[in-house]
Coordinates of C-alpha atoms in Angstrom, one line a residue:
M10 CA 258.7 112.0 65.5
Q11 CA 255.3 110.5 65.9
I12 CA 256.4 109.0 69.2
K13 CA 257.5 112.5 70.4
Y14 CA 254.2 114.1 69.6
A15 CA 252.4 111.2 71.2
C16 CA 254.3 111.8 74.4
I17 CA 253.6 115.5 74.3
F18 CA 249.9 114.7 73.7
I19 CA 249.7 112.2 76.6
F20 CA 251.6 114.7 78.9
F21 CA 249.1 117.5 78.2
F22 CA 246.2 115.1 78.4
I23 CA 247.3 114.0 81.9
L24 CA 247.6 117.6 82.9
L25 CA 244.1 118.4 81.7
I26 CA 242.7 115.4 83.7
I27 CA 244.6 116.6 86.8
N28 CA 243.3 120.1 86.3
S29 CA 239.7 118.9 85.9
V30 CA 239.7 116.5 88.8
F31 CA 241.7 118.7 91.2
P32 CA 240.8 122.3 90.8
K33 CA 243.2 125.0 92.0
S34 CA 241.4 125.5 95.3
I35 CA 242.1 121.9 96.3
F36 CA 245.9 122.5 96.1
S37 CA 245.5 125.4 98.5
Q38 CA 244.1 123.4 101.3
S39 CA 247.4 123.1 103.1
C40 CA 247.2 126.9 103.6
S41 CA 243.5 127.1 104.3
E42 CA 243.8 124.5 107.0
Y43 CA 245.7 127.1 109.1
V44 CA 243.3 130.1 108.8
R45 CA 242.8 130.1 112.6
I46 CA 246.6 130.6 113.4
D47 CA 247.1 134.1 114.6
I48 CA 250.9 134.3 114.8
Y49 CA 253.0 135.2 111.7
R50 CA 256.5 133.8 111.7
C51 CA 259.4 134.6 109.5
D52 CA 262.1 132.4 111.0
F53 CA 262.5 130.2 107.8
D54 CA 264.0 131.0 104.4
P55 CA 262.0 133.5 102.3
N56 CA 259.8 132.9 99.3
P57 CA 262.3 131.4 96.7
E58 CA 260.6 133.3 93.9
T59 CA 260.3 136.8 95.3
G60 CA 262.7 136.7 98.2
E61 CA 260.0 138.0 100.5
C62 CA 259.2 136.6 103.9
G63 CA 255.7 135.5 103.0
E64 CA 253.2 137.4 100.9
V65 CA 249.4 137.8 100.5
I66 CA 247.9 135.3 98.2
Y67 CA 245.0 136.6 96.1
D68 CA 244.0 133.7 93.9
Y69 CA 242.1 130.4 94.8
I70 CA 243.0 130.7 98.5
D71 CA 241.3 132.3 101.4
T72 CA 242.4 135.9 100.7
K73 CA 243.2 136.4 104.4
V74 CA 245.9 133.7 104.4
R75 CA 249.6 134.5 104.3
C76 CA 251.9 131.6 103.9
V77 CA 255.6 131.1 104.8
W78 CA 257.6 128.4 103.1
D79 CA 260.6 126.4 104.3
N80 CA 263.8 126.2 102.2
E81 CA 263.0 123.1 100.3
T82 CA 261.7 123.8 96.8
K83 CA 260.4 121.4 94.1
S84 CA 260.0 121.6 90.4
C85 CA 256.5 123.0 89.4
L86 CA 254.4 122.6 86.4
S87 CA 253.3 126.0 84.9
L88 CA 250.1 125.0 83.1
W89 CA 247.2 126.9 84.8
G90 CA 249.3 127.3 87.9
I91 CA 248.9 123.7 89.1
C92 CA 251.7 122.4 91.3
S93 CA 253.0 118.9 91.6
S94 CA 252.5 118.8 95.3
N95 CA 249.5 119.6 97.5
D96 CA 251.8 121.4 99.9
S97 CA 251.7 124.6 97.9
C98 CA 250.3 128.1 97.5
V99 CA 249.1 129.8 94.3
K100 CA 250.1 133.3 93.2
N101 CA 247.9 135.6 91.2
N102 CA 250.3 135.6 88.2
G103 CA 249.8 131.9 87.7
K104 CA 253.1 130.8 89.2
C105 CA 253.3 128.0 91.8
F106 CA 255.6 127.9 94.8
C107 CA 256.0 124.2 95.7
T108 CA 257.5 123.2 99.1
A109 CA 257.7 120.2 101.3
S110 CA 255.2 121.7 103.7
V111 CA 253.6 125.0 104.7
V112 CA 255.4 126.3 107.7
D113 CA 252.9 128.8 108.9
C114 CA 249.8 130.8 107.9
N115 CA 248.5 134.1 109.3
I116 CA 245.0 135.6 109.3
I117 CA 245.8 138.9 111.0
G118 CA 246.9 141.8 108.8
G119 CA 250.3 142.4 107.4
G120 CA 251.6 141.3 104.0
T121 CA 251.6 143.3 100.8
P122 CA 248.4 145.3 100.0
P123 CA 247.0 144.9 96.5
P124 CA 248.0 147.3 93.8
G125 CA 246.3 150.7 94.3
G126 CA 245.8 150.2 98.1
C127 CA 242.8 148.9 100.1
T128 CA 239.3 149.6 98.7
T129 CA 237.3 147.6 101.3
T130 CA 234.7 149.4 103.5
T131 CA 233.7 148.7 107.1
P132 CA 230.7 146.4 107.5
S133 CA 228.0 146.8 110.2
I134 CA 225.4 144.8 112.0
T135 CA 222.1 146.6 111.3
S136 CA 219.5 144.7 113.4
I137 CA 218.7 141.4 115.1
Q138 CA 215.2 140.1 114.6
W139 CA 214.2 137.5 117.2
G140 CA 211.5 135.0 116.1
V141 CA 211.8 136.0 112.4
P142 CA 210.8 134.6 110.0
N143 CA 209.1 132.2 112.5
A144 CA 209.2 131.5 116.2
N145 CA 212.1 129.0 115.8
K146 CA 214.4 131.4 113.9
V147 CA 216.5 134.5 114.4
T148 CA 217.4 136.8 111.5
I149 CA 220.7 138.7 111.6
N150 CA 220.8 141.7 109.2
F151 CA 224.1 143.3 108.2
N152 CA 225.7 145.6 105.7
G153 CA 228.6 143.6 104.4
G154 CA 230.6 146.6 103.0
V155 CA 232.3 146.6 99.6
G156 CA 235.7 145.7 98.2
G157 CA 235.9 142.3 99.9
N158 CA 235.7 138.8 98.8
R159 CA 233.2 137.5 101.4
N160 CA 231.6 138.2 104.8
D161 CA 232.2 136.2 108.0
I162 CA 230.2 136.6 111.1
A163 CA 230.5 135.5 114.8
F164 CA 228.0 135.7 117.7
G165 CA 227.9 134.4 121.3
K166 CA 227.7 135.3 125.0
N167 CA 231.5 136.0 125.4
K168 CA 232.3 139.5 124.0
G169 CA 236.0 138.8 123.8
N170 CA 235.6 135.5 122.1
V171 CA 233.2 137.0 119.5
D172 CA 235.8 139.8 118.8
T173 CA 238.3 137.1 117.7
K174 CA 235.7 135.1 115.7
C175 CA 235.5 132.4 118.4
A176 CA 239.3 131.8 118.3
F177 CA 239.5 131.2 122.1
S178 CA 236.6 128.7 122.3
T179 CA 233.6 127.5 120.3
V180 CA 231.7 126.9 123.6
G181 CA 228.8 129.4 123.5
C182 CA 230.3 131.0 120.4
V183 CA 229.3 130.5 116.8
S184 CA 231.3 131.6 113.7
D185 CA 230.1 131.3 110.2
L186 CA 232.2 132.0 107.1
N187 CA 231.1 133.3 103.7
V188 CA 227.6 134.5 104.7
T189 CA 225.1 136.8 103.1
S190 CA 222.6 139.1 104.7
P191 CA 220.0 138.4 106.0
L192 CA 221.5 135.4 107.9
I193 CA 218.8 133.2 109.4
V194 CA 219.8 130.8 112.2
N195 CA 218.0 128.5 114.6
K196 CA 216.7 130.2 117.8
N197 CA 217.8 127.2 119.9
L198 CA 221.4 128.5 119.6
F199 CA 220.3 131.3 122.0
A200 CA 219.4 131.0 125.7
T201 CA 216.3 132.7 127.0
G202 CA 216.7 136.3 128.2
T203 CA 220.5 136.5 127.7
V204 CA 222.8 139.2 126.4
Y205 CA 224.5 138.3 123.1
Y206 CA 227.2 139.9 120.9
F207 CA 227.4 140.1 117.1
K208 CA 230.3 141.0 114.8
V209 CA 230.7 140.9 111.0
W210 CA 233.9 141.0 108.8
N211 CA 234.5 142.1 105.3
I212 CA 237.3 139.7 104.2
A213 CA 240.0 141.1 101.9
G214 CA 243.3 139.7 103.0
S215 CA 245.4 142.4 104.6
C216 CA 242.6 144.9 103.8
T217 CA 240.0 143.0 105.9
K218 CA 237.8 145.2 108.0
S219 CA 235.3 144.4 110.8
S220 CA 232.2 146.0 112.3
N221 CA 231.8 147.3 115.8
I222 CA 230.3 144.7 118.2
K223 CA 226.5 144.9 118.5
Q224 CA 224.9 143.7 121.7
D225 CA 221.3 142.6 122.0
I226 CA 219.2 140.5 124.4
S227 CA 217.5 137.3 123.2
S228 CA 214.1 138.0 124.9
C229 CA 212.6 139.8 127.8
E230 CA 209.1 138.4 128.4
I231 CA 207.4 138.5 131.9
S232 CA 205.3 136.1 133.8
P233 CA 202.7 135.2 134.9
N234 CA 200.3 135.8 131.9
T235 CA 197.5 137.1 134.2
M236 CA 197.0 138.4 137.7
N237 CA 193.7 138.6 139.5
F238 CA 193.1 140.7 142.6
G239 CA 190.4 141.8 144.9
I240 CA 190.6 145.2 146.4
G241 CA 192.8 145.0 149.5
G242 CA 194.2 141.7 148.4
P243 CA 197.9 140.8 148.9
S244 CA 200.5 141.7 146.3
Q245 CA 201.9 139.3 143.7
L246 CA 205.3 138.9 142.1
L247 CA 205.9 139.9 138.4
T248 CA 209.1 138.3 137.1
S249 CA 211.2 139.1 134.0
E250 CA 212.9 136.2 132.2
V251 CA 216.2 138.2 131.9
V252 CA 218.7 135.8 133.5
S253 CA 222.0 137.6 133.7
T254 CA 223.6 140.9 134.5
N255 CA 227.1 140.6 133.0
V256 CA 228.0 137.7 130.8
W257 CA 231.6 136.5 131.0
L258 CA 232.6 139.6 132.9
S259 CA 232.1 141.7 129.7
S260 CA 229.8 144.6 128.7
P261 CA 227.1 145.6 129.2
T262 CA 228.1 147.3 132.4
D263 CA 224.5 147.6 133.4
V264 CA 221.4 145.6 132.8
K265 CA 218.3 147.5 134.0
V266 CA 214.7 146.2 133.9
T267 CA 211.9 148.7 134.4
F268 CA 208.3 147.8 135.2
N269 CA 205.1 149.8 134.4
T270 CA 201.3 149.5 134.1
S271 CA 199.0 150.9 131.5
P272 CA 196.6 152.4 132.1
T273 CA 197.9 153.6 135.4
G274 CA 195.9 153.9 138.7
I275 CA 194.6 150.3 138.7
A276 CA 197.7 148.5 140.0
S277 CA 201.0 149.7 141.3
V278 CA 204.5 148.2 140.9
S279 CA 207.3 148.3 143.5
P280 CA 210.2 148.7 142.8
A281 CA 209.8 150.4 139.4
S282 CA 213.2 149.2 138.2
E283 CA 215.9 146.7 139.1
T284 CA 219.6 147.1 138.0
N285 CA 222.1 144.2 137.9
S286 CA 219.9 142.4 140.5
Y287 CA 218.9 138.9 139.2
P288 CA 216.2 137.8 139.5
Y289 CA 214.5 140.9 138.1
R290 CA 211.1 141.1 140.0
T291 CA 208.6 143.6 141.1
S292 CA 205.5 143.4 143.4
V293 CA 202.2 144.2 141.9
S294 CA 199.5 145.5 144.2
P295 CA 195.8 146.3 143.5
V296 CA 194.8 150.0 143.7
S297 CA 191.3 150.3 142.1
V298 CA 188.8 148.2 140.2
G299 CA 189.6 147.7 136.6
T300 CA 192.0 146.0 134.1
T301 CA 195.5 147.1 133.2
N302 CA 198.6 145.7 131.5
A303 CA 201.8 145.2 133.3
S304 CA 204.9 145.3 131.1
S305 CA 208.7 145.7 131.3
N306 CA 211.6 147.2 129.3
V307 CA 215.2 146.1 129.3
Y308 CA 218.1 148.6 129.0
L309 CA 221.7 147.6 128.2
D310 CA 224.0 150.4 129.3
N311 CA 221.0 152.7 129.5
V312 CA 220.0 152.0 125.9
L313 CA 216.6 150.4 125.4
S314 CA 217.1 146.9 124.0
C315 CA 214.0 144.9 124.5
T316 CA 210.3 145.4 125.5
A317 CA 208.1 142.6 126.7
T318 CA 205.8 141.7 123.8
N319 CA 203.2 139.9 125.9
P320 CA 202.3 142.1 128.9
T321 CA 200.6 140.6 132.0
V322 CA 196.9 141.3 132.2
V323 CA 196.0 142.5 135.7
N324 CA 192.4 142.3 136.8
V325 CA 191.2 144.0 140.0
T326 CA 187.6 143.2 141.3
S327 CA 185.6 144.8 144.0
N328 CA 184.7 141.6 145.9
T329 CA 187.7 140.2 147.6
P330 CA 187.7 136.4 147.5
S331 CA 188.6 134.3 150.5
C332 CA 188.7 130.7 151.5
T333 CA 189.4 128.1 154.1
L334 CA 191.4 124.9 153.5
S335 CA 191.7 121.7 155.5
L336 CA 194.5 119.2 154.7
S337 CA 194.3 115.6 155.8
P338 CA 195.8 113.5 157.3
S339 CA 197.2 116.1 159.6
N340 CA 200.3 114.2 160.8
L341 CA 201.9 110.9 159.7
I342 CA 204.9 108.8 160.5
R343 CA 206.3 106.5 157.8
T344 CA 209.5 104.5 157.2
E345 CA 211.7 105.0 154.2
G346 CA 210.5 103.2 151.1
A347 CA 206.9 103.0 152.4
S348 CA 204.0 103.1 150.0
P349 CA 203.0 106.6 148.7
V350 CA 200.6 108.6 150.8
T351 CA 197.6 110.6 149.5
F352 CA 196.9 114.0 151.1
T353 CA 193.5 115.6 150.5
A354 CA 192.7 119.3 150.6
T355 CA 189.2 120.4 151.1
V356 CA 188.6 124.0 150.1
T357 CA 185.6 126.3 151.0
P358 CA 185.7 129.4 148.8
V359 CA 183.9 132.8 149.4
N360 CA 183.4 135.4 146.5
G361 CA 185.0 133.2 144.0
S362 CA 185.6 129.6 142.8
V363 CA 188.4 127.3 143.4
E364 CA 190.7 127.2 140.3
S365 CA 193.5 124.9 141.6
V366 CA 195.4 123.7 144.6
R367 CA 199.1 123.4 144.6
F368 CA 201.2 121.3 147.0
T369 CA 204.7 121.6 148.3
S370 CA 207.1 119.5 150.4
S371 CA 209.5 121.5 152.5
N372 CA 212.0 118.7 152.6
T373 CA 212.3 116.6 149.4
N374 CA 214.8 114.3 151.2
A375 CA 211.8 113.0 153.1
A376 CA 209.1 113.0 150.3
T377 CA 208.1 114.6 147.1
V378 CA 204.6 115.6 146.0
T379 CA 202.6 115.9 142.8
T380 CA 201.3 119.3 142.0
P381 CA 199.0 121.1 141.1
D382 CA 195.6 119.5 141.2
N383 CA 193.2 121.5 138.9
S384 CA 190.0 119.3 139.4
G385 CA 187.7 119.4 142.3
P386 CA 185.7 119.3 144.4
T387 CA 188.4 117.6 146.5
Y388 CA 192.1 118.2 145.6
T389 CA 194.7 115.6 146.3
T390 CA 198.5 115.0 146.0
T391 CA 200.5 111.8 146.1
A392 CA 203.5 112.0 148.5
T393 CA 206.3 109.6 147.4
I394 CA 208.3 108.5 150.4
A395 CA 212.1 108.6 150.0
N396 CA 213.9 105.3 149.7
N397 CA 217.0 106.0 151.7
V398 CA 216.9 108.8 154.3
N399 CA 219.9 107.6 156.5
S400 CA 218.4 109.4 159.4
Q401 CA 215.0 110.6 160.4
Q402 CA 213.6 113.3 158.0
V403 CA 210.6 115.6 158.6
T404 CA 208.8 117.5 155.9
T405 CA 205.9 119.9 156.0
I406 CA 203.3 119.2 153.3
T407 CA 201.5 122.4 152.4
A408 CA 198.4 122.9 150.2
Y409 CA 197.7 126.4 148.7
A410 CA 194.4 127.2 147.0
R411 CA 193.9 129.6 144.1
V412 CA 190.5 131.1 144.4
G413 CA 188.9 133.8 142.3
G414 CA 192.2 134.4 140.4
V415 CA 194.1 135.0 143.7
V416 CA 197.1 132.7 144.1
D417 CA 197.7 131.0 147.5
L418 CA 194.7 132.6 149.0
C419 CA 194.4 130.1 151.8
Y420 CA 196.5 127.1 152.9
D421 CA 196.9 124.3 155.5
T422 CA 199.9 122.1 156.5
S423 CA 200.6 118.5 157.6
I424 CA 203.7 117.1 159.1
L425 CA 205.2 113.9 157.6
T426 CA 208.0 112.1 159.5
V427 CA 210.0 109.6 157.6
N428 CA 212.1 107.2 159.7
D429 CA 215.2 105.3 158.7
S430 CA 214.7 101.7 157.8
I431 CA 214.6 99.1 160.6
P432 CA 217.7 96.9 160.9
S433 CA 217.0 93.2 160.5
N434 CA 217.4 92.6 164.3
S435 CA 215.2 95.5 165.5
P436 CA 212.6 94.5 168.0
W437 CA 209.0 94.0 166.9
W438 CA 205.9 92.4 168.3
Q439 CA 203.3 90.0 166.9
V440 CA 199.9 88.6 167.9
V441 CA 198.8 85.1 167.1
D442 CA 195.1 84.2 166.7
G443 CA 193.9 87.3 168.6
D444 CA 192.6 90.8 168.3
V445 CA 194.4 94.0 169.3
T446 CA 192.3 97.0 170.4
T447 CA 193.3 100.6 171.1
E448 CA 191.8 104.0 171.0
E449 CA 195.0 105.5 169.5
D450 CA 197.9 104.1 167.4
I451 CA 199.1 100.6 166.8
I452 CA 202.8 100.4 165.7
S453 CA 204.9 97.3 165.2
E454 CA 208.0 97.4 163.0
V455 CA 207.2 94.1 161.3
P456 CA 209.8 92.7 158.9
S457 CA 208.8 92.6 155.2
D458 CA 208.6 88.8 155.3
N459 CA 206.1 88.6 158.2
V460 CA 202.7 89.8 159.4
F461 CA 201.5 91.6 162.5
I462 CA 198.7 89.1 163.4
A463 CA 199.5 85.5 162.5
D464 CA 196.8 82.9 161.8
G465 CA 195.7 80.7 164.7
A466 CA 195.1 77.0 164.7
G467 CA 191.7 77.6 163.1
G468 CA 193.4 79.1 160.0
F469 CA 192.2 82.7 160.6
P470 CA 193.9 85.8 162.0
G471 CA 192.6 88.3 164.5
V472 CA 191.6 91.9 163.8
P473 CA 193.5 95.1 164.8
V474 CA 191.1 97.8 165.9
Y475 CA 192.5 101.3 166.3
G476 CA 191.3 104.8 166.7
T477 CA 194.1 106.8 165.0
S478 CA 196.6 104.9 162.8
L479 CA 198.0 101.4 162.1
D480 CA 201.7 101.1 161.1
T481 CA 203.3 97.7 160.4
V482 CA 206.2 99.3 158.6
S483 CA 207.5 96.8 156.0
G484 CA 205.4 93.9 157.0
G485 CA 201.8 93.0 156.4
I486 CA 198.8 93.3 158.7
S487 CA 197.7 89.6 158.4
S488 CA 197.0 86.9 155.8
L489 CA 193.6 88.6 155.1
S490 CA 194.6 92.2 155.9
W491 CA 191.7 92.6 158.2
N492 CA 191.7 95.9 160.2
A493 CA 189.2 98.4 161.6
N494 CA 189.9 102.1 162.0
T495 CA 187.2 103.0 164.5
L496 CA 186.7 104.0 168.1
T497 CA 185.4 101.4 170.4
S498 CA 183.4 101.6 173.6
Q499 CA 184.0 99.1 176.4
P500 CA 181.5 99.0 179.2
R501 CA 184.0 97.2 181.3
I502 CA 187.7 98.2 181.6
F503 CA 190.0 95.1 181.7
D504 CA 192.8 96.7 183.6
Y505 CA 195.0 95.6 186.5
A506 CA 192.3 96.3 189.1
Y507 CA 189.7 94.2 187.2
F508 CA 191.9 91.0 187.2
E509 CA 193.2 91.7 190.7
A510 CA 189.7 91.5 192.0
L511 CA 189.4 88.0 190.5
I512 CA 192.2 86.5 192.6
P513 CA 190.7 83.7 194.8
D514 CA 190.7 84.3 198.5
A515 CA 192.8 81.2 199.2
V516 CA 195.7 82.5 197.2
V517 CA 198.6 83.8 199.3
G518 CA 200.7 85.0 196.4
N519 CA 204.2 84.1 197.5
G520 CA 204.7 81.4 194.8
D521 CA 202.2 79.0 196.4
T522 CA 200.3 76.7 194.1
Y523 CA 196.5 77.0 193.8
D524 CA 194.4 75.0 191.3
G525 CA 197.6 73.9 189.4
Y526 CA 199.0 77.5 189.0
E527 CA 201.9 79.2 190.8
W528 CA 200.7 82.6 192.1
N529 CA 203.0 85.6 192.7
I530 CA 201.7 88.9 193.9
I531 CA 204.4 91.7 194.0
S532 CA 204.0 95.2 195.2
N533 CA 207.1 97.1 194.1
P534 CA 207.8 100.3 192.2
T535 CA 209.8 98.3 189.7
A536 CA 210.0 94.5 189.3
T537 CA 212.5 92.8 187.0
L538 CA 212.3 89.5 185.1
N539 CA 215.6 88.1 183.9
T540 CA 216.1 85.3 181.5
T541 CA 213.6 82.6 182.5
N542 CA 212.5 79.3 181.1
F543 CA 209.3 78.4 182.7
G544 CA 209.2 75.0 180.9
N545 CA 206.0 73.2 181.6
R546 CA 205.1 75.3 184.7
K547 CA 202.0 77.4 184.9
V548 CA 202.9 80.8 186.4
I549 CA 200.8 83.9 187.2
Y550 CA 202.3 87.3 188.2
F551 CA 200.4 90.3 189.6
I552 CA 202.8 93.3 189.7
D553 CA 201.5 96.5 191.3
G554 CA 204.2 98.7 189.7
N555 CA 206.4 98.7 186.7
L556 CA 207.9 95.6 185.0
N557 CA 211.3 95.5 183.3
I558 CA 212.0 92.4 181.2
D559 CA 215.8 92.0 180.9
G560 CA 216.0 88.5 179.4
N561 CA 214.2 86.0 177.2
I562 CA 211.0 84.4 178.6
T563 CA 210.3 81.0 177.2
L564 CA 207.8 78.1 177.7
D565 CA 207.3 74.6 176.5
N566 CA 204.9 74.7 173.6
G567 CA 201.5 73.4 174.5
V568 CA 202.4 72.8 178.1
G569 CA 203.8 75.8 179.8
F570 CA 201.8 78.9 180.7
F571 CA 202.8 82.4 181.8
V572 CA 200.8 85.7 182.4
A573 CA 201.8 89.0 183.9
F574 CA 199.2 91.6 185.0
V575 CA 201.0 94.9 185.5
S576 CA 199.6 98.2 186.9
G577 CA 202.5 100.3 185.5
N578 CA 204.7 100.4 182.5
I579 CA 206.2 97.3 180.8
T580 CA 209.7 97.9 179.4
I581 CA 211.6 95.4 177.3
N582 CA 215.4 95.6 177.1
P583 CA 216.5 96.0 173.5
N584 CA 218.8 93.0 173.8
V585 CA 215.8 90.7 174.5
T586 CA 215.1 88.6 171.4
N587 CA 212.1 86.6 172.5
I588 CA 209.3 86.7 175.1
E589 CA 206.5 84.2 175.4
G590 CA 203.3 84.4 177.5
M591 CA 200.6 87.0 178.0
Y592 CA 201.2 90.5 179.3
L593 CA 198.5 93.1 180.3
T594 CA 198.9 96.8 181.2
Y595 CA 196.9 100.0 180.6
K596 CA 200.2 101.9 180.6
P597 CA 202.9 102.1 177.9
F598 CA 204.2 98.7 176.8

């Protein structure tokens, strides 16, 4: 007898432990897991207790869940309605229906209403407060209704998705269960200037009711913050941050933004409204001297939804500012991957001060620029040359000055050409132990591992002197980087005629030797030099015409000598890899 009572005591003690560790709601998880399944199925055996095909569960389970059991039943313990299996549903009379698994659950209507019928009332979204209680929050106010067990809410950009509590997708849609009003959420859940939809549910199983969908817009500010005009000055654009007309092809049918100024008569807006026309903009023009505020209203389906809280201050003055701007350098040629280039804008203002200069690049495949520069008196930008252009790219660098509050009052441009990188076997030219002088450009596509002017026997390079620009592409200038950007004045021109006048009278010029040198005087529109190894010979050419070099010209180091004085152009065949000697012309080389 004592053993029997001991067993009974142990049995109830174990039940009490189970009940305290695993409350009833835990054993209803197999149903609650399926609260998002919309389809109600009755293709299995009915409830073994009631004979019904599923029923509404009121106790310890989401009251909107309806469960269907399969035909496998298990023995149940009756104390406090606890079942011996987690695959179970609890009935309000304390009985358990234990099965091998929950076949299906339903969250949409149906089932047996509670005794006395439905007493739930319809909830409603009352208001959306953006930036409340602080700038990083949004407060959703709603009337949850009565007669339900809890309130659920959903909001997002897709009206249809919100209507089903984000059942289709959680992308851009947020659902929150068991909420109270006011509901405060983070503002970063909402994109700027976008239409959103809100819906609330009063949950009561088959008696659940939901609100109408409320639409609202997250914000509708305008920019810029200020506009400054002189009488007769050009118009400026005022832009609303509203970024969409219809979202996900759902209502509102129309998004209309209207623009206005207050007081009127100081500035005008045109157009006065834009409907379903992103971006929403208007042109503001000065009318008379004074200060006014430009603002905007946003209407969703012709209902006012949002007014800009920070209107643009418009100032109109009597003295119209003006300016002139000069951008330098005016034109440049660079190769991809070259060092950044600095452009300088010099601005001369009238009736106002320079506030800033902004820079643009018309082709960012060629170069990008830094902008704006707000400090004077000179204003600069750094143009970063593209690394891989594949083909020649040309961009227009433009500098715009803001003077006296007027944006882009004056401007100037520069053309920057960026060439493709030079293949490793591309032709280039080099000077050893000598100077190069020109009144214009010096360009040699020197490889990165070489220099334009090499050191001579004395250990020093020459100096390139140029009037416009020096471009050695990837290579260096010289070991000491000497160069002079200056115009030179030569009292004597060392051209073809100068050297021709120095030919001794005894020279015939048909290859004869005079004073140890072979002399050749050729008068021909175009002379051609093919591959020639002059060896240790000393050869002088005077060519009154053009010279085409179609082959390599070589000499024995320290012994041979070759010079060509040409009155016309000197053209080198691209297949030529090496020419030695001295060449003089005052024409293109």
